[in-house]
Structures are given as structure tokens and as C-alpha cells.
Tab-separated table of C-alpha atoms in Angstrom:
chain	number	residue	atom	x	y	z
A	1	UNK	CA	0.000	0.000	0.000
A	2	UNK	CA	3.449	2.387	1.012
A	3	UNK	CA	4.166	2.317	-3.260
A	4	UNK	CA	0.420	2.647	-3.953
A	5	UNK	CA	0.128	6.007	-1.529
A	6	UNK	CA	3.236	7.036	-2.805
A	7	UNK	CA	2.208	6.863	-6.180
A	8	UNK	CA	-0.972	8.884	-5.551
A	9	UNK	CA	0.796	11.704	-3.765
A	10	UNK	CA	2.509	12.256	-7.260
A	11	UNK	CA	-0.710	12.420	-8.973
A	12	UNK	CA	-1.717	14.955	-6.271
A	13	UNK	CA	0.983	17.079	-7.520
A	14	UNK	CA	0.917	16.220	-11.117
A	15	UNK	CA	-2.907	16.713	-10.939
A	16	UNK	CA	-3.743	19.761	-8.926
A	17	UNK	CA	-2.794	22.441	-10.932
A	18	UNK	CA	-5.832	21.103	-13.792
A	19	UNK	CA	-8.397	20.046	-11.029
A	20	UNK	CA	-8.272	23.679	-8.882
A	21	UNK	CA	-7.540	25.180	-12.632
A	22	UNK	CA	-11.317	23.202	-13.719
A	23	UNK	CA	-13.189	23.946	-10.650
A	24	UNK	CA	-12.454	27.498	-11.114
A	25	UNK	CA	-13.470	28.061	-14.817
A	26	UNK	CA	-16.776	26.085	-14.103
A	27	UNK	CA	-17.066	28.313	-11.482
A	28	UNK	CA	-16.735	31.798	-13.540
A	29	UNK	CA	-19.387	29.943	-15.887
A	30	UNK	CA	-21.900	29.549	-13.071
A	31	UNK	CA	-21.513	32.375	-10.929
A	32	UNK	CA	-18.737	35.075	-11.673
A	33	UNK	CA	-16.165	35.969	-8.635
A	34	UNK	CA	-17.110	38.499	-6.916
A	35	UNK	CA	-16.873	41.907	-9.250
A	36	UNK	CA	-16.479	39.817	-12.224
A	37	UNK	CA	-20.022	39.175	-13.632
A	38	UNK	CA	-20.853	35.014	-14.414
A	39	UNK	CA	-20.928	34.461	-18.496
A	40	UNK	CA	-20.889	31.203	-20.548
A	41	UNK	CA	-18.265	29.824	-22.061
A	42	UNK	CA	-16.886	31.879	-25.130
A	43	UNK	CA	-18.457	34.950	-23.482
A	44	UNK	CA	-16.299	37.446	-21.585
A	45	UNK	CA	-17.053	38.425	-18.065
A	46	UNK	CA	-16.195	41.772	-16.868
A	47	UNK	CA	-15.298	43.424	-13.186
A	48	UNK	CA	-17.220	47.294	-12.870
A	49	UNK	CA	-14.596	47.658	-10.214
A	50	UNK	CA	-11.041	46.892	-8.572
A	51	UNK	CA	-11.213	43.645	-7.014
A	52	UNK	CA	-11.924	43.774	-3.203
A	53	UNK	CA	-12.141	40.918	-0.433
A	54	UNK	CA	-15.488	39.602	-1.946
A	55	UNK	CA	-13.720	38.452	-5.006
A	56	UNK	CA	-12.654	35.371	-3.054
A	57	UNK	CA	-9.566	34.212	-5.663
A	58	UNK	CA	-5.850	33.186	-4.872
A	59	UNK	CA	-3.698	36.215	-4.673
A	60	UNK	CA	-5.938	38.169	-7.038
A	61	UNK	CA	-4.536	42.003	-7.889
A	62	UNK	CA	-6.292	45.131	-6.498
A	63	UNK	CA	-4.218	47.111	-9.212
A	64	UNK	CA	-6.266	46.372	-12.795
A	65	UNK	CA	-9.898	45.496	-13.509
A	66	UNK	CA	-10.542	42.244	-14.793
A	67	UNK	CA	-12.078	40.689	-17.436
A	68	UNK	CA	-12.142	37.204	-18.046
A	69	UNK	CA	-13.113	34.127	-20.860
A	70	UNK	CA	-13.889	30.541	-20.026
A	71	UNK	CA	-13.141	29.502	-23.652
A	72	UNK	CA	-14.501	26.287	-25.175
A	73	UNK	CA	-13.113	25.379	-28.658
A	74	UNK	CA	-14.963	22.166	-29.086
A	75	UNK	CA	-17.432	23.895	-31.471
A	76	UNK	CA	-14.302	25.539	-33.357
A	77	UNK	CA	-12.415	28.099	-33.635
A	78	UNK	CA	-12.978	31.617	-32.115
A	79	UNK	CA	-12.438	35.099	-33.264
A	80	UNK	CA	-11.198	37.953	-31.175
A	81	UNK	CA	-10.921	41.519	-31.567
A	82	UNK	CA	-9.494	43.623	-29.028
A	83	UNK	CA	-9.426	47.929	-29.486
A	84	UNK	CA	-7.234	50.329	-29.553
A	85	UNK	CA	-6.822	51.200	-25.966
A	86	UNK	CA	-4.524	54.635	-26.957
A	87	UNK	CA	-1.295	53.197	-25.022
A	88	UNK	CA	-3.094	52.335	-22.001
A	89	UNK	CA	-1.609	49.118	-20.335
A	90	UNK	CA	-3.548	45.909	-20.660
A	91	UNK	CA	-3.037	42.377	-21.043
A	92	UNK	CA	-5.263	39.088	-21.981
A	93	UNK	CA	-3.463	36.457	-20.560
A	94	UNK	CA	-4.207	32.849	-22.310
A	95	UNK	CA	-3.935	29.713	-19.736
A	96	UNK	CA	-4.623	26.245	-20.857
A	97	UNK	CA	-6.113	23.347	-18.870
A	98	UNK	CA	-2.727	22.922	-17.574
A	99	UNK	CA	-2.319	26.135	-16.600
A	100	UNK	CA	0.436	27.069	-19.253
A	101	UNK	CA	0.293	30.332	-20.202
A	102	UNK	CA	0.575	29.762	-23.546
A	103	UNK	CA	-0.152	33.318	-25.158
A	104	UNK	CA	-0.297	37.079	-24.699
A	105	UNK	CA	-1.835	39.967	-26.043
A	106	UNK	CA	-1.739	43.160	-24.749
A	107	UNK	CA	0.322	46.139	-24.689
A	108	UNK	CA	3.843	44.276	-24.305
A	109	UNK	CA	3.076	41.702	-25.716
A	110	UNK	CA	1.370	42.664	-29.412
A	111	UNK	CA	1.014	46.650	-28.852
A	112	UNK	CA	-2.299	48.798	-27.994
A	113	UNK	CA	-3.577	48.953	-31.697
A	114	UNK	CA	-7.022	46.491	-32.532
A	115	UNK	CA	-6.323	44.141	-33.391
A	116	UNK	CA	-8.068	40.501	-34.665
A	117	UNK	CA	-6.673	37.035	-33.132
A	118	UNK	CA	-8.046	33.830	-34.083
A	119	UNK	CA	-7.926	30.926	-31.725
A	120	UNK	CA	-7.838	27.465	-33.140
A	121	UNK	CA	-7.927	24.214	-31.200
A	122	UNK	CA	-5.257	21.747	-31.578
A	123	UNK	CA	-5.085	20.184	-35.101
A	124	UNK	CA	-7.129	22.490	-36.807
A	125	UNK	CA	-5.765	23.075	-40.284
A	126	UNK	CA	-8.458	25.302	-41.625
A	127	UNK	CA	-7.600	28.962	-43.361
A	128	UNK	CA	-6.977	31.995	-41.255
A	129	UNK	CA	-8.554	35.134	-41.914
A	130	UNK	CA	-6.731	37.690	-43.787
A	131	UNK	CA	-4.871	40.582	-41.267
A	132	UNK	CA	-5.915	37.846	-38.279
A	133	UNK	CA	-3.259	36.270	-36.130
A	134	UNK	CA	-3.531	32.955	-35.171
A	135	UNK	CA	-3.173	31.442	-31.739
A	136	UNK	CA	-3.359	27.559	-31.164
A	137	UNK	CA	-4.866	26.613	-28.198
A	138	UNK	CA	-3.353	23.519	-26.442
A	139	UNK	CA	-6.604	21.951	-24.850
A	140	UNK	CA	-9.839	22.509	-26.101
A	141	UNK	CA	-10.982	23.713	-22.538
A	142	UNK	CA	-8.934	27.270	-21.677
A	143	UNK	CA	-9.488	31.069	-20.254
A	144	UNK	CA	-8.472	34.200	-21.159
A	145	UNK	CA	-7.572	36.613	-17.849
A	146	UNK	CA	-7.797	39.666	-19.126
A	147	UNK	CA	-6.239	42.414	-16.439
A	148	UNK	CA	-6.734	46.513	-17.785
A	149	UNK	CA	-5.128	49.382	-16.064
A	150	UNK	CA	-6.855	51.767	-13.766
A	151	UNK	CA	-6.619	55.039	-12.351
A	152	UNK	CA	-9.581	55.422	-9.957
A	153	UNK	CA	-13.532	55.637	-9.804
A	154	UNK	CA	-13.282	58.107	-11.995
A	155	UNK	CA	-11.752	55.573	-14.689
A	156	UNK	CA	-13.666	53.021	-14.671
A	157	UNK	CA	-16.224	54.607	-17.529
A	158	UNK	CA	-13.061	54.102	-19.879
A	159	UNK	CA	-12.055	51.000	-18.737
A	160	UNK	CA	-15.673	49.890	-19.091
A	161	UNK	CA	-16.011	50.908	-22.637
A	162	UNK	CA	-12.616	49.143	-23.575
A	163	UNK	CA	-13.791	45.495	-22.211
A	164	UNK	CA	-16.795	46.046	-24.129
A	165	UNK	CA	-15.288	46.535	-27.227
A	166	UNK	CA	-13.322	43.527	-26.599
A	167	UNK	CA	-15.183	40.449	-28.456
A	168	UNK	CA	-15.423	36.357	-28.725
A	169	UNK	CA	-17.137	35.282	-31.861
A	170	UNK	CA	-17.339	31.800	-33.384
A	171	UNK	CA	-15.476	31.486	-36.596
A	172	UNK	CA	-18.797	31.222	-39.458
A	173	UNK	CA	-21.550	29.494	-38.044
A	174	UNK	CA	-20.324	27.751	-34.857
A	175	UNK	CA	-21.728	24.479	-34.070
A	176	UNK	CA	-22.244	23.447	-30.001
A	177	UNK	CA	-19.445	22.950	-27.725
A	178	UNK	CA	-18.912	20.183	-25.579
A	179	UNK	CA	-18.862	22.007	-22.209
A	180	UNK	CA	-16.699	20.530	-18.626
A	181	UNK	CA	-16.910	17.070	-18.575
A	182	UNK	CA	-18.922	16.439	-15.338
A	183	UNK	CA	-16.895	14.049	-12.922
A	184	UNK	CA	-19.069	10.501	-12.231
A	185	UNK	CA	-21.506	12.253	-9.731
A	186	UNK	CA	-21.762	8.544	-6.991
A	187	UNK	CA	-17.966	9.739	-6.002
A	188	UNK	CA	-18.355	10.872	-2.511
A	189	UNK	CA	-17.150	13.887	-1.668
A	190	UNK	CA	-13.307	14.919	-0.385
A	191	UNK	CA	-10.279	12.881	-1.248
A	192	UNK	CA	-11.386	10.304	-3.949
A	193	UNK	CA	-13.346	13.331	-5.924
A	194	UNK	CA	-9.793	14.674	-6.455
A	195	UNK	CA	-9.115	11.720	-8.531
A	196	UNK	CA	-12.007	11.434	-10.180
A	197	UNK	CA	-12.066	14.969	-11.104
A	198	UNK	CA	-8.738	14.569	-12.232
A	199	UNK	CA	-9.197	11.232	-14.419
A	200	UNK	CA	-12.273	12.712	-16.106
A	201	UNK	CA	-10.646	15.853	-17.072
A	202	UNK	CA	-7.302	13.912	-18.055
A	203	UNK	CA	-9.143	11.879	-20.986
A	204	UNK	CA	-10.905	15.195	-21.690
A	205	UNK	CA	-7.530	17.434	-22.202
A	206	UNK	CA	-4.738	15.853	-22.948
A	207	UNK	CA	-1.474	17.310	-22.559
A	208	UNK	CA	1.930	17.783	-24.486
A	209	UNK	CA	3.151	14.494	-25.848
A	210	UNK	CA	5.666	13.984	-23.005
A	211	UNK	CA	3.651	14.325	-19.797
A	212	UNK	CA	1.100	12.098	-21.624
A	213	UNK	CA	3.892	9.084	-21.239
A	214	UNK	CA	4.180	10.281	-17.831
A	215	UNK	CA	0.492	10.334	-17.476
A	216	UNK	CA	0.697	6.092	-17.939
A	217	UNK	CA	2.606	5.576	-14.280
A	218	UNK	CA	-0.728	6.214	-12.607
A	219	UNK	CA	-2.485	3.207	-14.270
A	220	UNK	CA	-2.538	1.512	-10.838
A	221	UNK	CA	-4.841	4.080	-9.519
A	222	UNK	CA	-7.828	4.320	-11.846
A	223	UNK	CA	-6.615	7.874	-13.373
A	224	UNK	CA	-6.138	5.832	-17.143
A	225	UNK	CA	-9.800	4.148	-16.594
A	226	UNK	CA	-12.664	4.808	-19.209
A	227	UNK	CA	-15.246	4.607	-16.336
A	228	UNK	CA	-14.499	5.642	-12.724
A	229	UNK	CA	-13.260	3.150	-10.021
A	230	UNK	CA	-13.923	5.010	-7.184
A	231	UNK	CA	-17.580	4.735	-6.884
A	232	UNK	CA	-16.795	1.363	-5.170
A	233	UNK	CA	-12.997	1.534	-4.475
A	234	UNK	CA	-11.060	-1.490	-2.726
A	235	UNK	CA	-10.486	-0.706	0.139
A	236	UNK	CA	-6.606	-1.123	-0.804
A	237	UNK	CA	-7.243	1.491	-3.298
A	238	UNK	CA	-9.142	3.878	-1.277
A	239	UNK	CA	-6.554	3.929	1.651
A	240	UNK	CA	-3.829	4.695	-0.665
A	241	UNK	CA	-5.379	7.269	-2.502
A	242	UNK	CA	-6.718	9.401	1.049
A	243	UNK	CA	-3.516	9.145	1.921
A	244	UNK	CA	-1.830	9.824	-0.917
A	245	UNK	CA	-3.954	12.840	-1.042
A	246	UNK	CA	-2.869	14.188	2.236
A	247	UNK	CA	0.913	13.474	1.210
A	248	UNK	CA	0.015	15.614	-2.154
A	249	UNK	CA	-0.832	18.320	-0.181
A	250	UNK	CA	1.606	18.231	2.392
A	251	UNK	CA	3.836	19.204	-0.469
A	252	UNK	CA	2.762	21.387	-2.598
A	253	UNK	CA	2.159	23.077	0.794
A	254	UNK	CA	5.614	22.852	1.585
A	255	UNK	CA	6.593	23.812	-2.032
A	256	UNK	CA	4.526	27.096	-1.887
A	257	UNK	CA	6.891	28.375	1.169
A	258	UNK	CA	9.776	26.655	0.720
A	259	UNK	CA	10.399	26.189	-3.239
A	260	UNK	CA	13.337	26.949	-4.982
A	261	UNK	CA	13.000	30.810	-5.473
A	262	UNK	CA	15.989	32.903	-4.578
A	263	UNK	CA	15.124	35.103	-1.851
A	264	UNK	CA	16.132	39.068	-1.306
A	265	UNK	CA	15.844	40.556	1.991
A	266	UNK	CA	13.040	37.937	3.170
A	267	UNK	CA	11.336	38.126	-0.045
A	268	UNK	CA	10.891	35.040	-2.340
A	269	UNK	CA	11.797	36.076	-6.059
A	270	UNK	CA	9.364	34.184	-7.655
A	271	UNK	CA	9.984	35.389	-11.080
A	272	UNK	CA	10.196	31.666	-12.609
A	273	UNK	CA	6.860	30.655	-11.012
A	274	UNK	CA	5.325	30.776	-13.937
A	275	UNK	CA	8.222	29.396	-16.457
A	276	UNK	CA	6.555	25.713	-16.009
A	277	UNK	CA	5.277	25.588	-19.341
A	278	UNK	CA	7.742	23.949	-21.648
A	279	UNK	CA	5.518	23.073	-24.803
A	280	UNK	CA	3.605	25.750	-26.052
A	281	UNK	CA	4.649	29.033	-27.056
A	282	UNK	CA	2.157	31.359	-28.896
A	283	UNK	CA	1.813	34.973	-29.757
A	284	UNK	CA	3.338	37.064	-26.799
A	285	UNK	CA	5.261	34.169	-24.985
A	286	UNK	CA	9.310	34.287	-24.702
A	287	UNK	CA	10.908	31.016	-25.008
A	288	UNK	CA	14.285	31.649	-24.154
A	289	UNK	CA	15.986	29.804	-21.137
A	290	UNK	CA	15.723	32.024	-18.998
A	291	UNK	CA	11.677	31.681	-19.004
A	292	UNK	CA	11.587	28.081	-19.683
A	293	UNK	CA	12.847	25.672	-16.736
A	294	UNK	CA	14.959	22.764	-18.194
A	295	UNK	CA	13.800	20.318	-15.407
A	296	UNK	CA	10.721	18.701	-15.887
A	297	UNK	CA	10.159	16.547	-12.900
A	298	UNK	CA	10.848	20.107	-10.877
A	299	UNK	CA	8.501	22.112	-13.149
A	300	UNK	CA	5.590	20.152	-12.203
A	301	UNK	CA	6.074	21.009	-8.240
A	302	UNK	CA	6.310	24.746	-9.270
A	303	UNK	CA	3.885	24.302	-11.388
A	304	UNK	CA	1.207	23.129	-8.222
A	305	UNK	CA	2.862	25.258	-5.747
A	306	UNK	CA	1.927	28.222	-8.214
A	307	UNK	CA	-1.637	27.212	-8.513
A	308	UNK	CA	-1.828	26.961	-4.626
A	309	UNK	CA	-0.103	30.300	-4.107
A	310	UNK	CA	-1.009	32.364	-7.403
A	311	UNK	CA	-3.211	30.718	-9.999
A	312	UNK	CA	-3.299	32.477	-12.866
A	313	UNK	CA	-0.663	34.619	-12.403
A	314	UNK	CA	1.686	35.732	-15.598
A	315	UNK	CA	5.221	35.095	-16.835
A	316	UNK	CA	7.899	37.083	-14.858
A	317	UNK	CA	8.594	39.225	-18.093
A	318	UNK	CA	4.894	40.367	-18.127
A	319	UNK	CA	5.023	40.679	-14.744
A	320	UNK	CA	6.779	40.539	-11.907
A	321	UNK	CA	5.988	38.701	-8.405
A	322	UNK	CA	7.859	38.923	-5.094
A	323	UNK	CA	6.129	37.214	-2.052
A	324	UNK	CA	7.039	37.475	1.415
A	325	UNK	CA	6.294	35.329	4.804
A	326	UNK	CA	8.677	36.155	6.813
A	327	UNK	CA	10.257	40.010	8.330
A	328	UNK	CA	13.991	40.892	7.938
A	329	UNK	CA	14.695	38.708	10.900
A	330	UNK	CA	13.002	35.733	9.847
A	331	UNK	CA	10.036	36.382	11.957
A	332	UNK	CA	6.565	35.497	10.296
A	333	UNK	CA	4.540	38.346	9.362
A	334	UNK	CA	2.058	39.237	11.700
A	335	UNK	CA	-0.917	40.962	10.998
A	336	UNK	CA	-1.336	42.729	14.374
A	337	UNK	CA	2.190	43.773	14.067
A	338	UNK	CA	3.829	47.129	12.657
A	339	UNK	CA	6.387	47.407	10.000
A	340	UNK	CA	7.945	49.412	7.132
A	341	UNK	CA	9.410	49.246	3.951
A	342	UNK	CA	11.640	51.834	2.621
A	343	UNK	CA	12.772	51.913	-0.865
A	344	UNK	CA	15.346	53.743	-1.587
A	345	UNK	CA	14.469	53.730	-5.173
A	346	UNK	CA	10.798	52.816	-6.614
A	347	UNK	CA	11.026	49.103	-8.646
A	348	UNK	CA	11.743	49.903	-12.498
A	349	UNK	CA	9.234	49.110	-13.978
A	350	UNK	CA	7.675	50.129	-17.774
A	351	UNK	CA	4.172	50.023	-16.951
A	352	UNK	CA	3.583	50.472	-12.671
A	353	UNK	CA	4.244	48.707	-9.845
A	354	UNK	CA	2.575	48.009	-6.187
A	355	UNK	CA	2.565	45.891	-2.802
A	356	UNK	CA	-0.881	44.069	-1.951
A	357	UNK	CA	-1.594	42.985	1.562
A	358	UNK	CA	-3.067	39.165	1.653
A	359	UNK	CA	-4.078	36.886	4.860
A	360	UNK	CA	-2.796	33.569	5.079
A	361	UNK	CA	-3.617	30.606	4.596
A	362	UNK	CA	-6.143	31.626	1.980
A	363	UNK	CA	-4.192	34.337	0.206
A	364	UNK	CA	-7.201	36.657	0.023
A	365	UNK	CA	-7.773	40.269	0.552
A	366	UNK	CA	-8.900	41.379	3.535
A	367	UNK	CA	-11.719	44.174	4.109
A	368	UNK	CA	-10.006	47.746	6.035
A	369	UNK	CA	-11.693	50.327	7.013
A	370	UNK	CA	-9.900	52.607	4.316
A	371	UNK	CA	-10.779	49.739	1.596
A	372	UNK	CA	-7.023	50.020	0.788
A	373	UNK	CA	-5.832	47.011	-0.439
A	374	UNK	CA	-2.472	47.667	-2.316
A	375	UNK	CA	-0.216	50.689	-2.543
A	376	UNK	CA	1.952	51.614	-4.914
A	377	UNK	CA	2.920	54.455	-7.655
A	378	UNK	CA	-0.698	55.255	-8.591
A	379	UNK	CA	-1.694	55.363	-4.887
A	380	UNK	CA	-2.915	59.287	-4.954
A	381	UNK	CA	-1.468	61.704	-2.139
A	382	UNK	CA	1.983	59.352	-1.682
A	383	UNK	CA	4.494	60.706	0.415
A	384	UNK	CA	7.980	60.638	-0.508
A	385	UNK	CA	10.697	61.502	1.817
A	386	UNK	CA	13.417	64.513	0.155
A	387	UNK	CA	15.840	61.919	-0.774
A	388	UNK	CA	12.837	60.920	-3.204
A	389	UNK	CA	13.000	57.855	-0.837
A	390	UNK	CA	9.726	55.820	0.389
A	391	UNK	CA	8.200	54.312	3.562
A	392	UNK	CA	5.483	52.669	3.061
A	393	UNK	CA	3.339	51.635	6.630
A	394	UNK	CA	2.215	48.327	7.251
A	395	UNK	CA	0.523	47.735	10.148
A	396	UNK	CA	-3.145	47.465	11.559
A	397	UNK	CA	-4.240	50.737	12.870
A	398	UNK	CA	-3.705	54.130	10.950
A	399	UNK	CA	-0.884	56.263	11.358
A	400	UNK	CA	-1.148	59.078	13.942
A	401	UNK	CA	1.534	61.071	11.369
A	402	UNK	CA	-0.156	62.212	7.863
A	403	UNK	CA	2.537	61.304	5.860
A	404	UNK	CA	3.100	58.113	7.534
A	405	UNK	CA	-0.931	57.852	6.994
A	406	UNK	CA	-1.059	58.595	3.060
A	407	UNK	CA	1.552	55.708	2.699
A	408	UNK	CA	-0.056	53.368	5.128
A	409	UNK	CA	-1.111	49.118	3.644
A	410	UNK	CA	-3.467	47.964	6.539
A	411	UNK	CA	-2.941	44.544	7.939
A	412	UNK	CA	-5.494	42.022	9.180
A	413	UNK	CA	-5.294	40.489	11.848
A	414	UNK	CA	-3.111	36.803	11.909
A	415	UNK	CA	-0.163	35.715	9.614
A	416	UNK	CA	-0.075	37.741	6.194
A	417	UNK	CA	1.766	38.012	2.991
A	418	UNK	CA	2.466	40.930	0.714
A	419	UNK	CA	3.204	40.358	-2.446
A	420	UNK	CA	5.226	43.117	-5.020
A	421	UNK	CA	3.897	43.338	-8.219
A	422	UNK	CA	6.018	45.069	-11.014
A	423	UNK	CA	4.176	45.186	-14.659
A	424	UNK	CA	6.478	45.262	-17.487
A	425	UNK	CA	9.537	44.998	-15.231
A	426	UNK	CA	13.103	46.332	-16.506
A	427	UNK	CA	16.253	43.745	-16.925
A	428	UNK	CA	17.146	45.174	-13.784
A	429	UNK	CA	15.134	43.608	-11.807
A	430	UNK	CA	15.725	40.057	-13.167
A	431	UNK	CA	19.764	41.083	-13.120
A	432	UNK	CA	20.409	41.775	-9.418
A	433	UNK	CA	20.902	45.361	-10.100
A	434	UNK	CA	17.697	46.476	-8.521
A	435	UNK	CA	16.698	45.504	-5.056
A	436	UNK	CA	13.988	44.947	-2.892
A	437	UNK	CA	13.811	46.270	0.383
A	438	UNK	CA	13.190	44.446	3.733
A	439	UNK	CA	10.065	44.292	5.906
A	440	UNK	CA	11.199	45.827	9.072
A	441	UNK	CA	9.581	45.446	12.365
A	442	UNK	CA	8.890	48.430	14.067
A	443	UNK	CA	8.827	48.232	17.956
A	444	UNK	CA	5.938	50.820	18.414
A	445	UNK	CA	3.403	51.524	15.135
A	446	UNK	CA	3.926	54.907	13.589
């Protein structure tokens, strides 16, 4: 039973990126998140607003308004036009079943022009459009997180306008799409849904050629089976697999805090937490070395432990994420404690940059009685120090001083974790020439 467990822990890390990847996409299709309204597949869904603590996602950004696609390319293939958004920073970020982002359009990626894109699912060998780009989708089952820049309340109207000029239209007539395969519904719930959640959607999206060999070492366990074995599991079987299942997520646990990032002043750099992908590289992607990891029996752990941590999240070079647990000491972040951060210089950054205050274990926002979630160079009424320095103020009650006050993150209460985002990051950042500055602990709040 030992090899059997074993065996199903790996799945649990193999697997969990698709099966938390799934749930949420069904979820978008039945009822939104939050700000972001609910809309079938090949429909988007648009936020009226910055995301707030009722958007209940992993490490979701309070610094763009989001838009977002549950795409199903069963039916065919899909045309999309995006407009000209005048220079204005946005991004459609394309994730497969997988989660491989596998494609970008936006302002680094193809410009701020319209533009027309069509996306094909694999093997389609049909004739593009003239003036369209095409983008081959790697499962027929994907989203499109689109993230557009925001200046206030008193931006949204433009934003608003811009998402609705953004389109999904089927390519001629259309015919009807297949949908999420439904997992065998006499699963109980817990453990052994995992699996079957995970076997269903396995047969439904395959992936690259090389992880489907892989795929074949979890015969033993029912994940290769037409029909599902764990209605009526032996009991062999079923004790493996629960605990299997708590081994699985022991690690990718352990992977989230502890992986392989470099770390900088108690920060974790993790600017290769999204570099998993290996196989597909579409319009907007970089496949260079530096972006792609060259191990991959590792790139499967960082690939869980950044579904646990930051699903969804982009490629370092669109941009950038530093996450932090632990204070200059070593301490764990506590919410009820006070700190600072002082950067001597502001990241470089081509688009802007900002620090977002999450709890732990969940990685959510928090509500604050300001309903200030993240800080950073669009945060109105900053103050900087006359060494163009600046302290920012994290801690859980306001600031008696103003300045100290117009630069103050609030905490909630019990462990936390910032996390530094820098959109359209500079070399420097990746080259060790910029860096980030500790979380000090202050003794009394400011």
C-alpha cells in the first residue's frame, strides 16, 4: 500500500494544478467571482470595479480590472478583436487546462492597436482570416484573464467601454461545444473526488506528448480508466489514494513556502513561477531559457505550488511577483504587528508597480476600514521623503503622522503576505541590479 500512496501523492501534484484550474473556470461559468459578472463559455465576463475581499480568488490584484473568458473550442475556432486602448496598459493572458500560459496579447506583448486574433484548437488546419493572427490553443478547454489598467472611480467609464469593445465570436456558423466534462456524480465527496475529477478531465484534455507518457505511471490508480473506479474503491485502493492525497498536499504546501525561489531581503523572487510551461509558445510568450525551466520533474512542483499560491498569475517578463512570509529577521509576518518598507528607489518598472496585503492561509484580501488594499505608484497623495526615498506603513491601525498615513497598507489580523507586483519589469530587476527592500519590524506603530 506504502508504493500505492506514494504513487498517488505524485498524482496529487501532477494533478492539482488542472483540477483547482477546472473547478475554477466552471465556477466563472456559473456564478462570476465576486466583481467579475458570471458568463458562458466563449463569453467574456467583466469586473465594474477593482477587485476587493469579496472576489474570493488566490492572490488576485487590487491594481487592474478584470475581465475574463472561459473559452470552449470544441465547437471551433474563435475570433477575437481587441481595441485600440490609446497606449493604455492591458493584457489578456491565455492559460490552458494545464495552466500554461501559452499566449499574450496586450500592450507588451502585441502593442495597444485592434487588433483581430483567431484561436484554433489543436489540429485544426483550416484557413486563417486575412490581417488575423492565429493562436493555437493547447486543450480545447482554456481562459483568457484579461487584467486593464486603472486610475480610480473616476476611470472606470473608460475601462468599461474598452472590455466592451473587446469580443469572442465563433469562426462562421459555430456548431455546439462540448462544455466541462462532469466528474461521475456517486464519487463521494473529499479525497477520492480529487481523482475522479482529475481522471475525467485527463481523458478530456490531454497534454503535451511527453507528460502524456508520464500520465501512464498512474495506471494503478484508476486515473487511465474509461469509467471511474472510485464509486466502489477497494479498500486497498481507497486507503492509498486518502492518503496519498494528504501526502500531495503536504507538499505542494511545503513547495509554496519553501520552493526553490531565490530570496532578497526575506522576499521570495518568484519570477520563474510561472516558467513551467515547456511546450507551447504562442503569440506574446518568450521562449528563451531564462523563461523556460529545463527540469521537468521540478517544473511540475512549481507548477502546483503556483496554482496553490497564485493561480493564474503571468510570466515574470509580463510581470513581476515577489512574495514574502517572513520580516527581515526571519520572523513570520504578523498581521497585528507594525512594520515598514523603505525603498530607496521605486522598482523599475515600464508600466507600474505596487505591494498588496493578503491573509494567510487563503491568500485573500482582507476588508479595512480605508478599503485600501495595495499601494503603490498610482496610490494618490503618496508621500515621498526629500531623498525621493519611500516608507510605506504596514501595520493594523492608521498612522497618527499624515505622511506616515497617506503611505499606510493595513494589515489584518493573523499571519499575512504581501506580495510586489512590477508590470512590465526592466532587466534590472531580473539582473540583481535592482533591489527589494526588507520588511522591518517596528517596535511601536507609527
Amino acid at each position: 500500500m506504502s508504493d500505492l500512496a506514494e504513487l498517488a501523492a505524485e498524482a496529487y501534484v501532477y494533478g492539482f494544478p488542472m483540477v483547482v484550474d477546472l473547478d475554477e473556470v466552471g465556477r466563472f461559468t456559473r456564478d462570476g467571482m465576486g466583481s467579475v459578472e458570471p458568463a458562458p463559455f466563449n463569453r467574456f465576463g467583466h469586473a465594474a470595479a477593482l477587485a476587493g475581499p469579496k472576489d474570493a480568488f488566490v492572490s488576485i490584484n487590487n491594481d487592474t480590472v478584470y475581465s475574463a473568458a472561459q473559452l470552449d473550442l470544441s465547437g471551433g475556432p474563435l475570433l477575437l478583436r481587441v481595441p485600440d486602448t490609446g497606449g493604455r496598459y492591458y493584457v489578456l493572458q491565455f492559460v490552458d487546462a494545464w495552466t500554461d500560459n501559452f499566449a499574450y496579447v496586450g500592450r507588451r506583448a502585441t502593442g495597444t492597436a485592434a487588433g483581430e486574433f483567431l484561436l484554433v484548437p489543436p489540429d485544426w488546419d483550416g484557413e486563417v482570416p486575412p490581417g488575423t493572427k492565429r493562436i493555437t490553443v493547447p486543450t480545447t478547454v482554456a481562459s483568457i484573464v484579461g487584467r486593464w489598467a486603472c486610475d480610480g472611480v473616476h476611470d472606470l467609464p473608460a475601462v468599461r467601454a474598452l472590455q466592451q469593445a473587446t469580443t469572442l465570436e465563433p469562426l462562421g456558423s459555430g456548431t455546439p461545444c462540448d462544455g466541462l466534462p462532469v466528474p461521475e456524480s456517486a464519487v463521494a465527496e473529499g479525497e477520492l473526488l480529487f481523482f475522479e475529477k482529475l481522471r475525467t478531465w485527463m481523458r478530456a484534455f490531454p497534454p503535451a506528448p511527453t507528460d502524456q507518457a508520464y500520465q501512464q505511471k498512474f495506471a494503478p490508480l484508476g486515473l487511465l480508466d474509461s469509467s471511474s473506479p472510485y464509486v466502489s474503491p477497494s479498500a486497498e485502493l481507497e486507503r492509498a489514494l486518502r492518503t496519498g492525497h494528504q501526502r500531495g498536499q503536504d507538499r505542494v504546501e511545503y513547495a509554496t513556502t519553501h520552493g526553490t525561489s531565490p530570496e532578497q531581503n526575506g522576499w521570495k523572487l518568484t519570477y520563474d513561477a510561472f516558467s513551467y510551461n515547456l511546450d507551447f509558445f504562442e503569440v506574446g510568450t518568450v521562449n528563451s531559457p531564462q523563461w523556460v525551466l529545463q527540469d521537468r520533474d521540478a517544473s511540475r512542483t512549481v507548477r502546483a505550488a503556483a496554482a496553490r499560491a497564485g493561480l493564474w498569475g503571468n510570466h515574470g517578463y509580463e510581470a513581476a511577483y515577489a512574495m514574502a512570509w517572513d520580516d527581515e529577521d526571519g520572523k513570520p509576518l504578523d498581521g497585528a504587528q507594525a512594520y515598514t518598507m523603505r525603498f530607496e528607489a521605486t522598482p523599475p518598472v515600464d508600466a507600474f508597480w505596487s505591494v498588496t496585503m493578503y491573509d494567510t492561509p487563503r491568500y485573500h484580501l482582507v476588508d479595512n476600514p480605508i478599503g485600501r488594499y495595495s499601494i503603490g505608484d498610482r496610490t494618490a497623495d503618496l508621500h515621498y521623503d526629500r531623498d525621493d526615498s519611500l516608507t510605506l506603513y504596514l501595520q493594523p491601525e492608521r498612522p497618527a503622522e499624515r505622511a506616515a498615513a497617506a503611505n499606510w497598507l493595513p494589515t489584518p489580523p493573523g499571519p499575512i503576505r504581501p506580495i510586489l507586483r512590477m508590470y512590465q519589469p526592466h532587466p534590472a530587476v531580473f539582473d540583481g541590479r535592482y533591489t527589494i527592500p526588507p520588511i522591518t519590524r517596528r517596535e511601536h506603530p507609527a
